[in-house]
PDB file of C-alpha atoms in Angstrom:
ATOM      1  CA  MET A   1      12.024 -18.016   0.170  1.00  0.00           C
ATOM      2  CA  THR A   2      12.271 -15.461  -2.609  1.00  0.00           C
ATOM      3  CA  THR A   3      11.888 -17.020  -6.021  1.00  0.00           C
ATOM      4  CA  ASN A   4      14.366 -16.302  -8.778  1.00  0.00           C
ATOM      5  CA  GLU A   5      13.301 -14.060 -11.637  1.00  0.00           C
ATOM      6  CA  PRO A   6      12.580 -16.669 -14.337  1.00  0.00           C
ATOM      7  CA  ILE A   7      10.172 -18.509 -12.017  1.00  0.00           C
ATOM      8  CA  GLU A   8       8.600 -15.218 -10.949  1.00  0.00           C
ATOM      9  CA  ARG A   9       7.937 -14.177 -14.540  1.00  0.00           C
ATOM     10  CA  ASN A  10       6.404 -17.572 -15.332  1.00  0.00           C
ATOM     11  CA  LYS A  11       4.099 -17.481 -12.327  1.00  0.00           C
ATOM     12  CA  ASN A  12       2.948 -13.948 -13.030  1.00  0.00           C
ATOM     13  CA  TYR A  13       2.624 -14.040 -16.814  1.00  0.00           C
ATOM     14  CA  GLY A  14       5.341 -11.454 -17.384  1.00  0.00           C
ATOM     15  CA  ARG A  15       4.045  -8.885 -14.876  1.00  0.00           C
ATOM     16  CA  ILE A  16       6.578  -6.675 -13.157  1.00  0.00           C
ATOM     17  CA  ILE A  17       5.551  -7.038  -9.533  1.00  0.00           C
ATOM     18  CA  SER A  18       6.344  -4.609  -6.729  1.00  0.00           C
ATOM     19  CA  PHE A  19       6.714  -7.158  -3.937  1.00  0.00           C
ATOM     20  CA  THR A  20       8.943 -10.130  -3.188  1.00  0.00           C
ATOM     21  CA  ARG A  21       7.317 -13.555  -3.249  1.00  0.00           C
ATOM     22  CA  ARG A  22       8.064 -15.310   0.036  1.00  0.00           C
ATOM     23  CA  GLY A  23       7.155 -18.565   1.693  1.00  0.00           C
ATOM     24  CA  SER A  24       3.465 -18.928   2.487  1.00  0.00           C
ATOM     25  CA  ARG A  25       3.315 -21.499   5.306  1.00  0.00           C
ATOM     26  CA  LEU A  26       1.132 -20.100   8.045  1.00  0.00           C
ATOM     27  CA  GLY A  27       1.785 -22.514  10.901  1.00  0.00           C
ATOM     28  CA  ASP A  28      -0.864 -24.082  13.106  1.00  0.00           C
ATOM     29  CA  LYS A  29      -1.707 -20.882  15.014  1.00  0.00           C
ATOM     30  CA  PHE A  30      -2.438 -18.794  11.951  1.00  0.00           C
ATOM     31  CA  GLU A  31      -4.117 -21.653  10.097  1.00  0.00           C
ATOM     32  CA  LYS A  32      -6.615 -21.827  12.962  1.00  0.00           C
ATOM     33  CA  VAL A  33      -7.099 -18.038  13.011  1.00  0.00           C
ATOM     34  CA  MET A  34      -7.721 -17.942   9.276  1.00  0.00           C
ATOM     35  CA  ALA A  35     -10.120 -20.877   9.372  1.00  0.00           C
ATOM     36  CA  GLU A  36     -12.175 -19.271  12.129  1.00  0.00           C
ATOM     37  CA  HIS A  37     -11.943 -15.552  11.326  1.00  0.00           C
ATOM     38  CA  GLY A  38     -10.678 -15.297   7.754  1.00  0.00           C
ATOM     39  CA  PRO A  39     -14.160 -15.375   6.180  1.00  0.00           C
ATOM     40  CA  HIS A  40     -15.134 -12.320   8.262  1.00  0.00           C
ATOM     41  CA  TYR A  41     -12.044 -10.166   7.716  1.00  0.00           C
ATOM     42  CA  VAL A  42     -10.731 -11.242   4.308  1.00  0.00           C
ATOM     43  CA  ILE A  43     -12.534 -10.052   1.176  1.00  0.00           C
ATOM     44  CA  ASP A  44     -12.798 -12.746  -1.451  1.00  0.00           C
ATOM     45  CA  TYR A  45     -12.641 -11.873  -5.153  1.00  0.00           C
ATOM     46  CA  PRO A  46     -12.754 -13.481  -8.598  1.00  0.00           C
ATOM     47  CA  ALA A  47      -9.144 -14.297  -9.426  1.00  0.00           C
ATOM     48  CA  GLY A  48      -7.248 -13.047 -12.424  1.00  0.00           C
ATOM     49  CA  GLU A  49      -4.860 -15.122 -14.507  1.00  0.00           C
ATOM     50  CA  ALA A  50      -1.758 -14.389 -12.412  1.00  0.00           C
ATOM     51  CA  GLN A  51      -1.053 -14.805  -8.714  1.00  0.00           C
ATOM     52  CA  THR A  52      -2.717 -12.278  -6.389  1.00  0.00           C
ATOM     53  CA  THR A  53      -4.575 -10.552  -9.228  1.00  0.00           C
ATOM     54  CA  ILE A  54      -8.255  -9.715  -9.584  1.00  0.00           C
ATOM     55  CA  ALA A  55     -10.246 -10.541 -12.700  1.00  0.00           C
ATOM     56  CA  ASP A  56     -10.379  -7.522 -14.995  1.00  0.00           C
ATOM     57  CA  ASP A  57     -14.193  -7.403 -14.945  1.00  0.00           C
ATOM     58  CA  ALA A  58     -14.573  -7.851 -11.170  1.00  0.00           C
ATOM     59  CA  PHE A  59     -16.470  -5.479  -8.896  1.00  0.00           C
ATOM     60  CA  ILE A  60     -15.685  -5.430  -5.173  1.00  0.00           C
ATOM     61  CA  ASP A  61     -18.609  -3.995  -3.185  1.00  0.00           C
ATOM     62  CA  LEU A  62     -16.852  -2.372  -0.226  1.00  0.00           C
ATOM     63  CA  ALA A  63     -20.082  -1.289   1.464  1.00  0.00           C
ATOM     64  CA  ALA A  64     -21.210  -4.915   1.535  1.00  0.00           C
ATOM     65  CA  ALA A  65     -17.786  -6.126   2.684  1.00  0.00           C
ATOM     66  CA  PHE A  66     -17.701  -3.685   5.630  1.00  0.00           C
ATOM     67  CA  GLY A  67     -21.423  -3.799   6.281  1.00  0.00           C
ATOM     68  CA  ARG A  68     -21.668  -0.014   6.088  1.00  0.00           C
ATOM     69  CA  VAL A  69     -20.646   3.092   4.157  1.00  0.00           C
ATOM     70  CA  ALA A  70     -17.931   5.115   5.914  1.00  0.00           C
ATOM     71  CA  PRO A  71     -14.776   7.089   5.071  1.00  0.00           C
ATOM     72  CA  ILE A  72     -12.202   4.615   3.810  1.00  0.00           C
ATOM     73  CA  VAL A  73      -8.435   4.411   4.289  1.00  0.00           C
ATOM     74  CA  VAL A  74      -6.332   2.066   2.141  1.00  0.00           C
ATOM     75  CA  GLU A  75      -3.037   0.679   3.427  1.00  0.00           C
ATOM     76  CA  ILE A  76      -0.708  -0.985   0.938  1.00  0.00           C
ATOM     77  CA  GLY A  77       1.548  -3.603   2.492  1.00  0.00           C
ATOM     78  CA  PRO A  78       0.394  -3.487   6.144  1.00  0.00           C
ATOM     79  CA  GLY A  79       3.003  -5.994   7.349  1.00  0.00           C
ATOM     80  CA  SER A  80       1.780  -7.401  10.636  1.00  0.00           C
ATOM     81  CA  GLY A  81      -0.954  -4.784  10.907  1.00  0.00           C
ATOM     82  CA  GLU A  82       0.425  -2.567  13.685  1.00  0.00           C
ATOM     83  CA  GLN A  83      -0.364   0.700  11.893  1.00  0.00           C
ATOM     84  CA  LEU A  84      -3.619  -0.612  10.509  1.00  0.00           C
ATOM     85  CA  ILE A  85      -5.001  -1.733  13.852  1.00  0.00           C
ATOM     86  CA  SER A  86      -3.775   1.362  15.690  1.00  0.00           C
ATOM     87  CA  GLN A  87      -5.672   3.724  13.419  1.00  0.00           C
ATOM     88  CA  ALA A  88      -8.705   1.431  13.210  1.00  0.00           C
ATOM     89  CA  GLN A  89      -8.952   1.691  16.988  1.00  0.00           C
ATOM     90  CA  ALA A  90      -8.445   5.465  16.909  1.00  0.00           C
ATOM     91  CA  HIS A  91     -11.117   5.945  14.210  1.00  0.00           C
ATOM     92  CA  PRO A  92     -13.910   3.399  14.707  1.00  0.00           C
ATOM     93  CA  ASP A  93     -16.116   5.469  12.375  1.00  0.00           C
ATOM     94  CA  TRP A  94     -13.749   4.860   9.408  1.00  0.00           C
ATOM     95  CA  ASN A  95     -13.250   1.746   7.294  1.00  0.00           C
ATOM     96  CA  PHE A  96      -9.708   0.429   6.786  1.00  0.00           C
ATOM     97  CA  LEU A  97      -8.843  -1.696   3.755  1.00  0.00           C
ATOM     98  CA  ALA A  98      -5.436  -3.421   3.735  1.00  0.00           C
ATOM     99  CA  LEU A  99      -3.923  -4.817   0.530  1.00  0.00           C
ATOM    100  CA  GLU A 100      -1.262  -7.453   1.227  1.00  0.00           C
ATOM    101  CA  ALA A 101       0.284  -9.828  -1.309  1.00  0.00           C
ATOM    102  CA  TRP A 102       1.910 -12.132   1.281  1.00  0.00           C
ATOM    103  CA  ALA A 103      -0.397 -14.804   2.747  1.00  0.00           C
ATOM    104  CA  PRO A 104       1.308 -14.866   6.188  1.00  0.00           C
ATOM    105  CA  GLY A 105       0.970 -11.071   6.301  1.00  0.00           C
ATOM    106  CA  VAL A 106      -2.764 -11.401   5.694  1.00  0.00           C
ATOM    107  CA  ALA A 107      -2.987 -13.963   8.508  1.00  0.00           C
ATOM    108  CA  ARG A 108      -1.022 -11.712  10.874  1.00  0.00           C
ATOM    109  CA  CYS A 109      -3.353  -8.791  10.140  1.00  0.00           C
ATOM    110  CA  VAL A 110      -6.396 -10.974  10.769  1.00  0.00           C
ATOM    111  CA  ASN A 111      -4.861 -12.231  14.001  1.00  0.00           C
ATOM    112  CA  ALA A 112      -4.166  -8.640  15.145  1.00  0.00           C
ATOM    113  CA  ALA A 113      -7.709  -7.558  14.315  1.00  0.00           C
ATOM    114  CA  VAL A 114      -9.161 -10.475  16.265  1.00  0.00           C
ATOM    115  CA  ARG A 115      -6.828  -9.909  19.197  1.00  0.00           C
ATOM    116  CA  GLU A 116      -7.777  -6.219  19.474  1.00  0.00           C
ATOM    117  CA  GLY A 117     -11.430  -6.761  18.669  1.00  0.00           C
ATOM    118  CA  VAL A 118     -11.624  -4.279  15.783  1.00  0.00           C
ATOM    119  CA  GLU A 119     -14.464  -4.670  13.295  1.00  0.00           C
ATOM    120  CA  ASN A 120     -13.673  -1.861  10.830  1.00  0.00           C
ATOM    121  CA  VAL A 121     -10.794  -3.651   9.071  1.00  0.00           C
ATOM    122  CA  ARG A 122     -10.842  -5.797   5.951  1.00  0.00           C
ATOM    123  CA  ILE A 123      -7.886  -7.378   4.135  1.00  0.00           C
ATOM    124  CA  MET A 124      -7.367  -8.521   0.562  1.00  0.00           C
ATOM    125  CA  GLU A 125      -4.530 -10.798  -0.550  1.00  0.00           C
ATOM    126  CA  VAL A 126      -3.735  -8.952  -3.771  1.00  0.00           C
ATOM    127  CA  ASP A 127      -1.096  -7.110  -5.755  1.00  0.00           C
ATOM    128  CA  ALA A 128      -2.119  -3.508  -4.996  1.00  0.00           C
ATOM    129  CA  ALA A 129      -0.827  -2.066  -8.249  1.00  0.00           C
ATOM    130  CA  GLN A 130      -3.057  -4.396 -10.256  1.00  0.00           C
ATOM    131  CA  ALA A 131      -6.021  -4.506  -7.892  1.00  0.00           C
ATOM    132  CA  LEU A 132      -6.562  -0.871  -6.868  1.00  0.00           C
ATOM    133  CA  PRO A 133      -7.839   0.336 -10.260  1.00  0.00           C
ATOM    134  CA  ILE A 134     -10.338  -2.532 -10.293  1.00  0.00           C
ATOM    135  CA  ILE A 135     -11.488  -2.111  -6.692  1.00  0.00           C
ATOM    136  CA  PHE A 136     -12.121   1.600  -7.318  1.00  0.00           C
ATOM    137  CA  ARG A 137     -13.262   1.256 -10.912  1.00  0.00           C
ATOM    138  CA  THR A 138     -15.444   4.069 -12.215  1.00  0.00           C
ATOM    139  CA  ASP A 139     -17.110   2.225 -15.115  1.00  0.00           C
ATOM    140  CA  VAL A 140     -19.959   0.817 -13.006  1.00  0.00           C
ATOM    141  CA  ALA A 141     -23.321   2.262 -12.004  1.00  0.00           C
ATOM    142  CA  GLN A 142     -22.403   2.673  -8.330  1.00  0.00           C
ATOM    143  CA  PRO A 143     -18.627   2.832  -7.898  1.00  0.00           C
ATOM    144  CA  ASN A 144     -17.037   2.563  -4.481  1.00  0.00           C
ATOM    145  CA  PRO A 145     -16.565   5.915  -2.701  1.00  0.00           C
ATOM    146  CA  ARG A 146     -13.157   7.503  -3.125  1.00  0.00           C
ATOM    147  CA  ALA A 147     -10.654   6.940  -0.321  1.00  0.00           C
ATOM    148  CA  ARG A 148      -9.906   9.452   2.399  1.00  0.00           C
ATOM    149  CA  GLU A 149      -6.259   8.348   2.555  1.00  0.00           C
ATOM    150  CA  VAL A 150      -3.849   5.891   0.954  1.00  0.00           C
ATOM    151  CA  TRP A 151      -0.774   4.737   2.887  1.00  0.00           C
ATOM    152  CA  THR A 152       2.415   3.337   1.407  1.00  0.00           C
ATOM    153  CA  PHE A 153       4.719   2.968   4.405  1.00  0.00           C
ATOM    154  CA  PHE A 154       8.125   1.319   3.982  1.00  0.00           C
ATOM    155  CA  PRO A 155       7.402  -0.508   0.723  1.00  0.00           C
ATOM    156  CA  ASP A 156       9.884  -3.066  -0.601  1.00  0.00           C
ATOM    157  CA  PRO A 157      12.880  -0.855  -1.561  1.00  0.00           C
ATOM    158  CA  TRP A 158      14.237  -3.084  -4.351  1.00  0.00           C
ATOM    159  CA  ARG A 159      17.699  -1.841  -3.483  1.00  0.00           C
ATOM    160  CA  LYS A 160      19.613  -2.888  -6.607  1.00  0.00           C
ATOM    161  CA  ALA A 161      19.485  -0.297  -9.385  1.00  0.00           C
ATOM    162  CA  ARG A 162      18.365  -2.851 -11.949  1.00  0.00           C
ATOM    163  CA  HIS A 163      15.356  -3.638  -9.761  1.00  0.00           C
ATOM    164  CA  HIS A 164      14.207  -0.030  -9.225  1.00  0.00           C
ATOM    165  CA  LYS A 165      11.625  -0.556 -11.983  1.00  0.00           C
ATOM    166  CA  ARG A 166       9.826  -2.887  -9.557  1.00  0.00           C
ATOM    167  CA  ARG A 167       9.230  -0.176  -6.956  1.00  0.00           C
ATOM    168  CA  ILE A 168       5.540   0.440  -6.477  1.00  0.00           C
ATOM    169  CA  VAL A 169       5.818   4.241  -6.361  1.00  0.00           C
ATOM    170  CA  ASN A 170       6.128   5.216 -10.008  1.00  0.00           C
ATOM    171  CA  ASP A 171       4.322   7.392 -12.541  1.00  0.00           C
ATOM    172  CA  THR A 172       1.660   4.793 -13.386  1.00  0.00           C
ATOM    173  CA  PHE A 173       0.834   3.972  -9.788  1.00  0.00           C
ATOM    174  CA  THR A 174       0.679   7.680  -8.923  1.00  0.00           C
ATOM    175  CA  ARG A 175      -2.100   8.119 -11.474  1.00  0.00           C
ATOM    176  CA  THR A 176      -3.922   5.149  -9.928  1.00  0.00           C
ATOM    177  CA  VAL A 177      -3.701   6.584  -6.412  1.00  0.00           C
ATOM    178  CA  ALA A 178      -4.895   9.979  -7.669  1.00  0.00           C
ATOM    179  CA  GLY A 179      -7.954   8.235  -9.131  1.00  0.00           C
ATOM    180  CA  VAL A 180      -8.595   6.315  -5.906  1.00  0.00           C
ATOM    181  CA  LEU A 181      -8.443   9.349  -3.605  1.00  0.00           C
ATOM    182  CA  ALA A 182     -11.215  11.818  -2.861  1.00  0.00           C
ATOM    183  CA  PRO A 183     -10.466  15.379  -4.075  1.00  0.00           C
ATOM    184  CA  ASP A 184      -9.199  16.342  -0.609  1.00  0.00           C
ATOM    185  CA  GLY A 185      -7.616  12.948   0.070  1.00  0.00           C
ATOM    186  CA  VAL A 186      -4.013  12.344   1.102  1.00  0.00           C
ATOM    187  CA  TRP A 187      -1.387   9.866  -0.069  1.00  0.00           C
ATOM    188  CA  ARG A 188       1.051   9.257   2.786  1.00  0.00           C
ATOM    189  CA  MET A 189       4.399   7.611   2.017  1.00  0.00           C
ATOM    190  CA  ALA A 190       7.468   6.842   4.077  1.00  0.00           C
ATOM    191  CA  THR A 191      10.748   5.047   3.417  1.00  0.00           C
ATOM    192  CA  ASP A 192      14.090   4.516   5.109  1.00  0.00           C
ATOM    193  CA  TRP A 193      15.985   4.254   1.791  1.00  0.00           C
ATOM    194  CA  ASP A 194      17.339   7.592   0.593  1.00  0.00           C
ATOM    195  CA  ASN A 195      17.205   6.972  -3.139  1.00  0.00           C
ATOM    196  CA  TYR A 196      13.628   5.708  -2.833  1.00  0.00           C
ATOM    197  CA  ALA A 197      12.741   8.907  -0.950  1.00  0.00           C
ATOM    198  CA  TRP A 198      14.189  10.981  -3.793  1.00  0.00           C
ATOM    199  CA  GLN A 199      12.208   8.860  -6.269  1.00  0.00           C
ATOM    200  CA  MET A 200       8.943   9.259  -4.333  1.00  0.00           C
ATOM    201  CA  ARG A 201       9.395  13.023  -4.139  1.00  0.00           C
ATOM    202  CA  ASP A 202      10.434  13.343  -7.800  1.00  0.00           C
ATOM    203  CA  VAL A 203       7.485  11.249  -9.017  1.00  0.00           C
ATOM    204  CA  ILE A 204       5.056  13.491  -7.108  1.00  0.00           C
ATOM    205  CA  GLU A 205       6.706  16.725  -8.269  1.00  0.00           C
ATOM    206  CA  ARG A 206       6.543  15.625 -11.913  1.00  0.00           C
ATOM    207  CA  SER A 207       2.996  14.284 -11.764  1.00  0.00           C
ATOM    208  CA  GLN A 208       0.086  16.116 -13.341  1.00  0.00           C
ATOM    209  CA  TRP A 209      -2.236  14.116 -11.093  1.00  0.00           C
ATOM    210  CA  MET A 210      -0.809  14.817  -7.629  1.00  0.00           C
ATOM    211  CA  THR A 211       0.414  17.871  -5.724  1.00  0.00           C
ATOM    212  CA  ASN A 212       3.160  17.758  -3.090  1.00  0.00           C
ATOM    213  CA  MET A 213       1.739  19.065   0.191  1.00  0.00           C
ATOM    214  CA  HIS A 214       5.182  20.222   1.396  1.00  0.00           C
ATOM    215  CA  PRO A 215       7.026  21.574  -1.654  1.00  0.00           C
ATOM    216  CA  GLY A 216      10.629  22.516  -0.922  1.00  0.00           C
ATOM    217  CA  ALA A 217      10.300  21.604   2.770  1.00  0.00           C
ATOM    218  CA  ASN A 218      12.872  19.748   4.851  1.00  0.00           C
ATOM    219  CA  PRO A 219      15.678  19.586   2.268  1.00  0.00           C
ATOM    220  CA  ASP A 220      18.266  16.848   2.726  1.00  0.00           C
ATOM    221  CA  PRO A 221      21.928  17.713   2.008  1.00  0.00           C
ATOM    222  CA  HIS A 222      22.458  14.233   0.553  1.00  0.00           C
ATOM    223  CA  ASP A 223      19.564  14.564  -1.897  1.00  0.00           C
ATOM    224  CA  ASP A 224      20.649  13.718  -5.433  1.00  0.00           C
ATOM    225  CA  GLY A 225      17.158  13.723  -6.958  1.00  0.00           C
ATOM    226  CA  ASP A 226      15.768  16.199  -9.465  1.00  0.00           C
ATOM    227  CA  PHE A 227      14.138  18.558  -6.952  1.00  0.00           C
ATOM    228  CA  VAL A 228      15.030  20.157  -3.613  1.00  0.00           C
ATOM    229  CA  GLY A 229      13.180  19.293  -0.413  1.00  0.00           C
ATOM    230  CA  GLY A 230       9.538  18.354  -0.617  1.00  0.00           C
ATOM    231  CA  PHE A 231       9.521  16.081   2.430  1.00  0.00           C
ATOM    232  CA  ALA A 232       6.736  16.055   4.990  1.00  0.00           C
ATOM    233  CA  PRO A 233       7.154  16.112   8.753  1.00  0.00           C
ATOM    234  CA  ARG A 234       6.577  12.773  10.408  1.00  0.00           C
ATOM    235  CA  TRP A 235       2.839  12.193  10.643  1.00  0.00           C
ATOM    236  CA  ASP A 236       1.805  11.791  14.275  1.00  0.00           C
ATOM    237  CA  GLY A 237      -0.719   9.150  13.237  1.00  0.00           C
ATOM    238  CA  ARG A 238       2.064   6.824  12.076  1.00  0.00           C
ATOM    239  CA  ILE A 239       3.169   4.602  14.937  1.00  0.00           C
ATOM    240  CA  MET A 240       6.676   3.197  15.269  1.00  0.00           C
ATOM    241  CA  THR A 241       6.572  -0.207  13.597  1.00  0.00           C
ATOM    242  CA  ARG A 242       9.292  -2.823  13.475  1.00  0.00           C
ATOM    243  CA  PHE A 243      10.013  -1.851   9.849  1.00  0.00           C
ATOM    244  CA  GLU A 244      10.736   1.762  10.775  1.00  0.00           C
ATOM    245  CA  GLN A 245      12.709   0.793  13.887  1.00  0.00           C
ATOM    246  CA  ARG A 246      14.823  -1.586  11.835  1.00  0.00           C
ATOM    247  CA  GLY A 247      15.774   1.257   9.491  1.00  0.00           C
ATOM    248  CA  ILE A 248      16.597   3.590  12.373  1.00  0.00           C
ATOM    249  CA  ASP A 249      18.703   0.905  14.069  1.00  0.00           C
ATOM    250  CA  ALA A 250      20.629   0.501  10.803  1.00  0.00           C
ATOM    251  CA  GLY A 251      21.411   4.228  10.776  1.00  0.00           C
ATOM    252  CA  ARG A 252      19.102   5.126   7.909  1.00  0.00           C
ATOM    253  CA  THR A 253      17.073   8.362   7.710  1.00  0.00           C
ATOM    254  CA  ILE A 254      13.285   8.226   7.522  1.00  0.00           C
ATOM    255  CA  HIS A 255      11.697  10.428   4.860  1.00  0.00           C
ATOM    256  CA  ASP A 256       7.971  11.126   4.519  1.00  0.00           C
ATOM    257  CA  VAL A 257       6.194  12.377   1.409  1.00  0.00           C
ATOM    258  CA  CYS A 258       2.559  13.549   1.380  1.00  0.00           C
ATOM    259  CA  ALA A 259       0.528  14.399  -1.702  1.00  0.00           C
ATOM    260  CA  THR A 260      -3.042  15.290  -2.593  1.00  0.00           C
ATOM    261  CA  PRO A 261      -4.841  14.969  -5.936  1.00  0.00           C
ATOM    262  CA  SER A 262      -4.563  17.870  -8.355  1.00  0.00           C
ATOM    263  CA  SER A 263      -7.635  19.272 -10.066  1.00  0.00           C
ATOM    264  CA  GLU A 264      -6.782  17.161 -13.127  1.00  0.00           C
ATOM    265  CA  ALA A 265      -7.197  13.992 -11.099  1.00  0.00           C
ATOM    266  CA  GLN A 266     -10.968  14.412 -11.320  1.00  0.00           C
ATOM    267  CA  THR A 267     -10.757  13.417 -14.992  1.00  0.00           C
ATOM    268  CA  ILE A 268      -9.211  10.022 -14.250  1.00  0.00           C
ATOM    269  CA  THR A 269     -11.252   6.935 -15.039  1.00  0.00           C
ATOM    270  CA  LEU A 270     -10.400   3.548 -13.534  1.00  0.00           C
ATOM    271  CA  PRO A 271      -9.462   0.857 -14.326  1.00  0.00           C
TER     272      PRO A 271
END
């Protein structure tokens, strides 16, 4: 059940969060999965003051968590893990880190990883916007390697105009992603909500930290954003998930946006 806004603000100490709080009952099946396999797949962390936040001074050692150093891909909001597991199977030599703020979503991802027998996946139950700068902090002797890719596929659209400020893709988060990515890394985004697609594209076009990989491409006649085109072709590595199919079944258009860090991104320090 989604909490109302006054309760949400109280629980999160005034933070504007980019996800909807929902019920967290796992059920017997997922309780058993988490008890048996959670310690292997889920990365623990020192908690911050608010729900699903990491302590400001925390350091997450990803090499220790995965048991190796390898190219890393970060997925924000993996849902039930279909995309995550698909690519983990396709690239066993890469590490895949999923950030999911919904406890049942974490359990579903763990269950999928166990079912398919993948070992190169780890999940954290965190608010990505708050946690990413800390996970990839640069103010330590040996920071975690920069990510090969970051995925933000079908994030919560926050459809009402007054809630658009809660959308995760904004100027601040774009700077964070630019600091997380390797110089040749890629931020892949997709949404089935038109005005969120315009926002994603506009944020990238305005950013000093990121460069649109498809400027002016695939213009949409319904576009009422600040720029023209700038949408990527559908990435063949993105499988058809239930979230995308739901949007297609509802008659909505899928838009992809891809960006890479600009040269200025190398000056970013995190957190």
